[in-house]
Amino acid sequence: MRFDTPATTNPIDQLKIIGKPTDRIDGPLKTTGAAPYAYERHDVVPNQAYGHVVGAAIAKGRITSMDLAAARRAPGVLAIVTAENAGRLAKGNLNTATLLGGPEIEHYHQAIAVVVAESFEQARAAAQLIRVDYVRAAGRFDLAAVKDSGRPAPLFSGPADTAVGDFADAFAAAPVQLDATYTTPDQAHAMMEPHASIAAWDGDRLTLWTSNQMIDWTTGELAKTLGIAKEKVRLISPFIGGGFGGKLFLRADALLAALGARAAGRPVKVALPRPLMFNNTTHRPATIQRLRIGATREGRITAIGHESWSGDLPGGKPEAAVQQTRLLYAGANRLTTTRLAELDLAEGNAMRAPGEAPGLMALEIAIDEMAEKLGLDPIEFRILNDTKVDPEKPDRPFSQRNLTQCLRLGAERFGWSRRSARPGQHREGRWLLGMGVAAAYRGAPVETSGARIRLDGSGMVTVETDMTDIGTGSYTIIGQTAAEMMGVPLDKVVVRLGDSSFPVSAGSGGQWGANSATAGVYAACVKLREAVAQKLGFNAAEVVFADGEVRSGNRRVPLAEAAGESGLLAEDRMEYGDLDKRYQQGTFAAQFIEAGVDAATGEIRVRRMLSVCDAGRILNPKTARSQVIGGMTMGVGAALMEELVVDKRLGFFVNHDLAGYEVPVHADIPHQEVIFLDEADPTTSPMKAKGVAELGICGIGAAVANAIHNATGLRVRDYPITLDKLLDRLPAVG
Amino acid sequence: MRPFTYERARSPAEAVAAATRTPGARFIAGGTNLLDLMKLEIEAPAHLIDVNGLALDSIETTPEGGLRIGALVRNTDLAADARVRRDYVLLSRALLAGASGQLRNRATTAGNLLQRTRCPYFYDTNMPCNKRQPGSGCAAIGGFSRQHAVLGTSEACIATHPSDMAVAMRALDAVVETVRADGAARSIPIAEFHRLPGDSPQMETVLAPGELITAVTLPRPVGGRQIYRKVRDRASYAFALVSVGAIIQRDGSGRVALGGVAHKPWRVEAAEAELPRGAKAVADRLLAGARPTQENAFKLPLVERTLGAVLAEARGG
Ligand SMILES: Cc1cc2nc3c(=O)[nH]c(=O)nc-3n(C[C@H](O)[C@H](O)[C@H](O)COP(=O)(O)OP(=O)(O)OC[C@H]3O[C@@H](n4cnc5c(N)ncnc54)[C@H](O)[C@@H]3O)c2cc1C
Ligand code: SF4
């Protein structure tokens, strides 16, 4: 099915099941521990052995020798795979560094071996007996130091450099100017479930039970890396304990499980140990961002420029931190540039809202600073510069944009009028209190997505698609979609996900999953409805599916009967025309924070948070809310504590475990509130939905920073905002 | 983790005898620190002597009117004990500021005193670390040292002792009771229990090999306002950047111990004489001779400011 004109009324608009805050259909499995995660699938194949991964001990250089003798002799050891004995391996298109390093070492903790043994403990103990000699090479580890060697690097959303009007002149001429530089650190996905896989070979066919967001990509990447046909690889990943972009790609656990299983001649399971994950896998790269904004005295932006620098391994990608700045505010003269320098740290890549999350952390402080210079309320300043059209192409409208409404509604709900425009005015005991706001923006992309639907003689509807549920609620909204389309209650729908033998879906990433995957299910359901109508001799255009029946005129047939003995099967996918070119499709939010800063110690604690989201039709307010509050929580982490600390001498992220890499705990996250405007957008898909999973993180970092400023009068432009960056400027104690 | 042998001791005498018999043996109590270190092969004992069955898990009143806390009393139970909460609330507060509920349920009094540093380079066996591998160097000096010590450091090591409980015990003048391999018991004032790193940072306490902690005793209650203030980036489940344990009497006199600043809980009795003159005067004495790194220099003003807040709170009635 092709979607190339805006949707009209369709069965989803009944909103009998879609749009309801249904509990997750996979919830009971998860709360009872019965949902099988990759590493725990002891039952899927007998005789599983255990692989333990060895990571490189240096950041850059060469292995000169590897002594495996002691490890080979260790009890229980079945095989040891290194680059030397692994056979020819290709590199996946989506990997920057090779997943099995050696003799060249590209980054710290790059995998250099997997030891396979009868038990996990034996594999780990033997892995620690491997002796490796290296020669170190000089590496580049300091973004600030290599920044100026950065080259223009295109983003997935556009070119490296964009310019509209004459930025330089307009900025120079602007009566009110801001020119400030902000930094965001490297960050880790730090999802609960580590990367884990079980691999089993049957002749030349490989089955991999794994934890991966993108089944089709990763099936292809694994086949390519191993040099076998994609058809020979089956990936199964029905449950994923978080990914945040860290599981978009083929990673070492999957490859090394496959290689280990081949070498040992039996199934092998591999999980990346937590302390290895931070330097072995991908992370969100650090950025240095310069923002220049010029405005009239009345507060109209006349010039807006955003330049960003980040680093990655040779052949890597930039952090697309400028992309929202092309779209968020009006202004006739605009400029963005993206520069990518080479660094020899682990591979940088997508993490929840890549681009926007760090980009808005900078832009939305800059907007707050500008409002302050102008003497305007930061909400009014944003509203004044709101736009209904793509500011670079004024003839291209946003399909929907209710940012002003989000800001106004949020202000009212949050009690913004109680905020003092002058910072440092509210004190409650030891706490200096302040409020901050930021706008959030994230695109609403759609991707081709397919599904297969079966109707059986008992009236059960089974949906199969390789879509993944990374804790987001995909199972539930897909089930709701099929139930709505087929006119059956939700408990008549079975949803099966995450298997490469199912039709290829959009997968989970870039907040495209919910809208794309349900639209694919919609397409398959339309086909199934046609098949049912045809079988019953009904006119497909008039037929109604409701209450488990198919109705046309005064004829009613139970759906189960229509299926007949052999059942009915339909498969289709949703493909998209150019609506996303004709309209700018995006999601918006206004995010509010109240924070307290301990007047003595500078400790920062968030007190209240609110997000008002304009993100199309909300398919399930309960799962959508979970996504937004999860994003808000991560935004607080980014604002206040998350930082992969680079040792610039030795070239690695030092705090590479969950004791050292702090993410918020419950005590850091008090009251969270989410409001959805819930307005259907007919240009995005027949579902009229958009994504929300990344929107929630986008503005929070800056909103926290702005709240801290409002509480203390102190502006910190380097994240995370920790107490040591405030301490010497706080009022005297006593 | 290297393979090891394991036995359960039934009495302190049996435990120390086993430790003497088997070179490289270690006691294991809650295991919340030792097992993590063994998994990473930071520690690789050949033999473990489980001391959980030693019946050292009660809290008794001493004839002097103090408390004798068995070495195996769990952190949760110690923090919840009515006598501790009434007479030594500093200790309760320090315990409850540490780790998480689950960990405190396992962690023991002796194990807590002997927990090892959280220096990230100590935890990464690829990195030079004099504490883990004497003579290999110290990666933290010149590296990421935001958490590290500012007082009592050496050229060999700048690690901190991460315990909260020990800070309170230092302020309370606790005494560590032990029994040695030859069966002799001794009492070690907590001030003398932990060592500074010097040129042998691998030696963290004055315990002899195979010496077993049997109890920690607290002298008679000293009263006063007892405040434990732990400063950290996130609200819970994090080690202290700096902590202040204070006992302040009505007349303004008192005691102050610091955590997160040194290889041991830090207390300078002479500094306490300055209490009536306020936080700055005390902090100046407490922090005399501090040698911070660029990354942790903030700990000095942070100590002073936190102490100021604690003293204000104590005055506040
Ligand atoms: C995630 C995490 C967070 C934490 N956060 C904090 C925190 O915020 N604040 C804090 O203070 N602590 C914290 N801790 C540390 C925790 O308090 C210690 O791990 C715990 O107290 C150790 O006690 P245990 O009984 O488990 O010791 P074990 O691990 O059993 O033993 C530790 C050491 O003590 C020795 N030992 C044990 N008993 C005896 C004995 N009777 N005689 C002689 N030697 C003995 C062992 O041989 C070993 O060397 C944290 C720990 C973790 C894992
Ligand atoms: S500070 Fe001490 S524990 Fe840390 S690396 Fe240096 S020697 Fe090792």
Coordinates of N, CA and C in Angstrom, one line a residue, chain A residues 55-57 108-109 121 124-125 128 275 430 598-601 603-605 640-641 645 647 649-650 652 654-659 661-665 667-668 722-724 727 730-734, chain B residues 1-3 38-41 118 120-121 123-124 126-128 138-144 146-147 229-239 241 295 298-299 301-302 305-306 308-309 312 315:
Chain A
G55 N 38.6 -7.7 25.7 CA 38.7 -6.4 25.1 C 40.2 -5.9 25.1
A56 N 40.5 -5.1 24.1 CA 41.9 -4.6 23.9 C 42.2 -3.7 25.1
A57 N 43.5 -3.9 25.6 CA 43.9 -3.1 26.8 C 44.5 -1.8 26.4
Y108 N 40.0 1.4 22.6 CA 40.0 0.7 23.8 C 38.9 -0.3 23.9
H109 N 39.2 -1.5 24.5 CA 38.1 -2.5 24.7 C 37.5 -3.0 23.4
E121 N 31.8 -19.3 34.1 CA 32.9 -19.0 35.0 C 34.2 -19.5 34.4
R124 N 35.2 -17.1 31.6 CA 35.7 -15.9 32.1 C 37.1 -16.1 32.7
A125 N 37.3 -17.1 33.5 CA 38.6 -17.4 34.1 C 39.7 -17.6 33.1
Q128 N 40.9 -14.5 31.3 CA 41.9 -13.7 32.0 C 43.3 -14.3 32.0
P275 N 31.3 -3.7 32.3 CA 32.5 -2.8 32.2 C 33.1 -2.7 30.8
R430 N 17.2 25.5 52.8 CA 18.6 25.4 52.2 C 18.5 25.5 50.7
D598 N 21.1 23.5 46.3 CA 21.5 23.6 47.7 C 22.4 24.8 47.8
A599 N 22.0 25.8 48.6 CA 22.8 27.1 48.6 C 24.2 26.9 49.2
A600 N 24.4 25.8 49.9 CA 25.7 25.6 50.5 C 26.6 24.7 49.6
T601 N 26.0 23.5 49.2 CA 26.8 22.5 48.5 C 26.7 22.6 47.0
E603 N 24.5 21.2 45.3 CA 23.8 20.0 44.8 C 22.5 20.4 44.2
I604 N 22.2 19.8 43.0 CA 21.0 20.2 42.2 C 20.0 19.1 42.2
R605 N 18.8 19.4 42.6 CA 17.8 18.3 42.6 C 16.5 18.9 41.9
L640 N 22.5 16.7 34.5 CA 23.1 16.8 35.8 C 24.2 15.8 36.1
M641 N 24.3 14.7 35.4 CA 25.3 13.7 35.8 C 26.0 12.9 34.7
V645 N 33.8 10.0 31.0 CA 35.0 10.8 31.2 C 36.1 10.3 30.4
D647 N 39.9 9.8 29.5 CA 41.3 9.9 29.9 C 42.0 10.3 28.6
R649 N 45.0 10.9 28.1 CA 46.4 10.4 27.9 C 46.3 8.9 27.4
L650 N 45.4 8.2 28.1 CA 45.3 6.7 27.8 C 44.2 6.4 26.8
F652 N 40.6 6.5 26.8 CA 39.4 5.6 27.0 C 38.4 6.3 27.9
V654 N 36.8 6.4 31.2 CA 37.3 5.8 32.5 C 36.2 5.2 33.3
N655 N 35.1 5.9 33.4 CA 34.0 5.5 34.3 C 33.2 4.5 33.6
H656 N 33.8 3.3 33.3 CA 33.0 2.4 32.4 C 32.3 1.3 33.1
D657 N 31.6 1.7 34.2 CA 30.6 0.8 34.7 C 29.4 1.6 35.3
L658 N 28.4 0.9 35.9 CA 27.3 1.7 36.4 C 27.5 2.4 37.7
A659 N 28.6 2.1 38.4 CA 29.0 2.8 39.6 C 29.6 4.1 39.2
Y661 N 29.5 5.6 35.9 CA 28.6 6.3 35.0 C 27.3 6.5 35.6
E662 N 27.0 7.6 36.2 CA 25.8 7.8 37.0 C 24.6 8.2 36.0
V663 N 23.5 7.5 36.2 CA 22.3 7.9 35.6 C 21.3 8.1 36.8
P664 N 20.2 8.8 36.5 CA 19.3 9.1 37.6 C 18.8 7.9 38.3
V665 N 18.6 8.0 39.6 CA 17.9 7.0 40.4 C 16.5 7.5 40.7
A667 N 15.3 8.6 43.4 CA 15.3 9.8 44.2 C 15.6 11.1 43.4
D668 N 16.1 10.9 42.2 CA 16.4 12.1 41.4 C 15.2 12.6 40.6
T722 N 27.3 20.0 37.2 CA 27.6 19.5 38.5 C 28.0 20.6 39.5
L723 N 27.9 20.2 40.7 CA 28.0 21.3 41.8 C 29.4 22.0 41.7
D724 N 30.4 21.3 41.2 CA 31.7 22.0 41.2 C 31.8 23.1 40.2
L727 N 30.0 26.1 42.5 CA 30.4 26.3 43.9 C 31.0 27.6 44.2
L730 N 28.4 30.6 44.3 CA 27.2 30.6 45.2 C 27.4 31.5 46.3
P731 N 26.3 32.0 46.9 CA 26.4 32.9 48.0 C 27.1 32.3 49.2
A732 N 27.7 33.1 50.0 CA 28.4 32.7 51.2 C 27.5 31.9 52.1
V733 N 28.1 30.9 52.8 CA 27.3 30.1 53.7 C 27.3 30.7 55.1
G734 N 26.1 30.6 55.8 CA 26.1 31.0 57.2 C 25.2 32.0 57.6
Chain B
M1 N 37.4 -14.4 37.4 CA 37.5 -15.0 38.7 C 38.3 -16.3 38.7
R2 N 39.3 -16.4 39.6 CA 40.1 -17.7 39.6 C 39.3 -18.7 40.5
P3 N 39.5 -19.9 40.2 CA 38.9 -21.0 41.0 C 39.5 -20.8 42.4
M38 N 36.7 -10.1 43.0 CA 37.2 -11.4 42.5 C 36.7 -11.6 41.1
K39 N 35.5 -11.2 40.8 CA 35.1 -11.4 39.4 C 36.0 -10.7 38.4
L40 N 36.5 -9.5 38.8 CA 37.3 -8.7 37.9 C 38.8 -9.1 38.1
E41 N 39.1 -10.1 39.0 CA 40.5 -10.5 39.3 C 41.3 -9.4 39.8
R118 N 37.0 3.0 45.5 CA 36.3 3.0 44.2 C 37.0 3.7 43.1
P120 N 38.4 4.4 39.8 CA 38.1 3.6 38.6 C 39.3 2.9 37.9
Y121 N 40.5 3.5 38.2 CA 41.7 2.8 37.6 C 42.0 1.5 38.4
Y123 N 39.8 -0.4 39.4 CA 38.9 -1.3 38.9 C 39.2 -1.8 37.5
D124 N 40.1 -1.2 36.8 CA 40.4 -1.6 35.4 C 41.8 -2.2 35.4
N126 N 43.6 -3.3 33.3 CA 44.6 -2.9 32.2 C 45.4 -1.7 32.6
M127 N 45.0 -1.0 33.7 CA 45.6 0.3 34.0 C 46.6 0.1 35.1
P128 N 47.7 0.9 35.1 CA 48.7 0.9 36.2 C 48.0 1.3 37.5
C138 N 50.5 4.9 39.2 CA 49.2 5.4 39.6 C 48.6 6.1 38.4
A139 N 47.6 5.5 37.8 CA 47.0 6.1 36.6 C 46.1 7.3 37.0
A140 N 45.7 7.4 38.2 CA 44.8 8.5 38.6 C 45.5 9.8 38.7
I141 N 46.8 9.7 39.1 CA 47.5 11.0 39.1 C 47.7 11.5 37.7
G142 N 47.2 12.7 37.4 CA 47.2 13.2 36.1 C 46.1 12.7 35.2
G143 N 45.2 11.8 35.8 CA 44.1 11.3 35.0 C 42.8 11.8 35.6
F144 N 41.8 11.0 35.6 CA 40.5 11.4 36.1 C 40.5 11.3 37.6
R146 N 38.5 13.3 39.9 CA 37.4 14.2 40.5 C 37.0 13.6 41.9
Q147 N 37.0 12.3 42.0 CA 36.5 11.6 43.2 C 37.6 11.5 44.2
R229 N 26.1 14.6 56.7 CA 25.7 15.3 55.5 C 26.6 14.7 54.4
K230 N 26.0 14.0 53.4 CA 26.8 13.4 52.3 C 26.5 14.1 51.0
V231 N 27.5 14.6 50.4 CA 27.3 15.5 49.2 C 27.6 14.6 48.0
R232 N 26.7 14.6 47.0 CA 26.9 13.8 45.8 C 26.1 14.4 44.6
D233 N 26.5 13.9 43.4 CA 25.8 14.4 42.2 C 24.4 13.9 42.1
R234 N 24.2 12.7 42.4 CA 22.8 12.2 42.4 C 22.3 12.0 43.8
A235 N 21.0 11.9 43.9 CA 20.3 12.0 45.2 C 20.6 10.8 46.1
S236 N 20.9 9.6 45.5 CA 21.1 8.4 46.2 C 22.0 7.5 45.5
Y237 N 22.5 6.4 46.1 CA 23.2 5.4 45.5 C 24.4 5.9 44.8
A238 N 25.2 6.7 45.5 CA 26.4 7.2 44.9 C 27.4 7.4 46.1
F239 N 28.7 7.3 45.8 CA 29.6 7.5 46.9 C 29.8 9.0 47.1
L241 N 31.1 12.7 47.3 CA 32.2 13.6 46.9 C 32.9 14.1 48.1
E295 N 41.3 18.6 39.3 CA 39.9 18.1 39.1 C 39.2 18.0 40.4
F298 N 37.8 21.4 44.0 CA 36.5 21.9 44.5 C 36.2 21.3 45.9
K299 N 36.8 20.2 46.2 CA 36.4 19.5 47.5 C 36.8 20.4 48.7
P301 N 36.7 24.0 49.0 CA 35.5 24.8 49.4 C 34.3 24.0 49.7
L302 N 34.1 22.9 49.1 CA 32.9 22.1 49.4 C 32.9 21.6 50.8
R305 N 32.0 24.7 53.0 CA 30.6 25.1 52.8 C 29.7 24.1 53.4
T306 N 30.0 22.8 53.3 CA 29.1 21.8 53.8 C 29.2 21.8 55.4
G308 N 29.8 24.4 57.1 CA 29.0 25.6 57.4 C 27.6 25.3 57.5
A309 N 27.1 24.6 56.5 CA 25.6 24.2 56.5 C 25.3 23.3 57.7
A312 N 25.3 25.3 60.9 CA 24.0 26.1 60.9 C 22.8 25.3 61.3
R315 N 23.0 24.5 65.0 CA 22.6 25.7 65.8 C 21.1 25.8 65.8

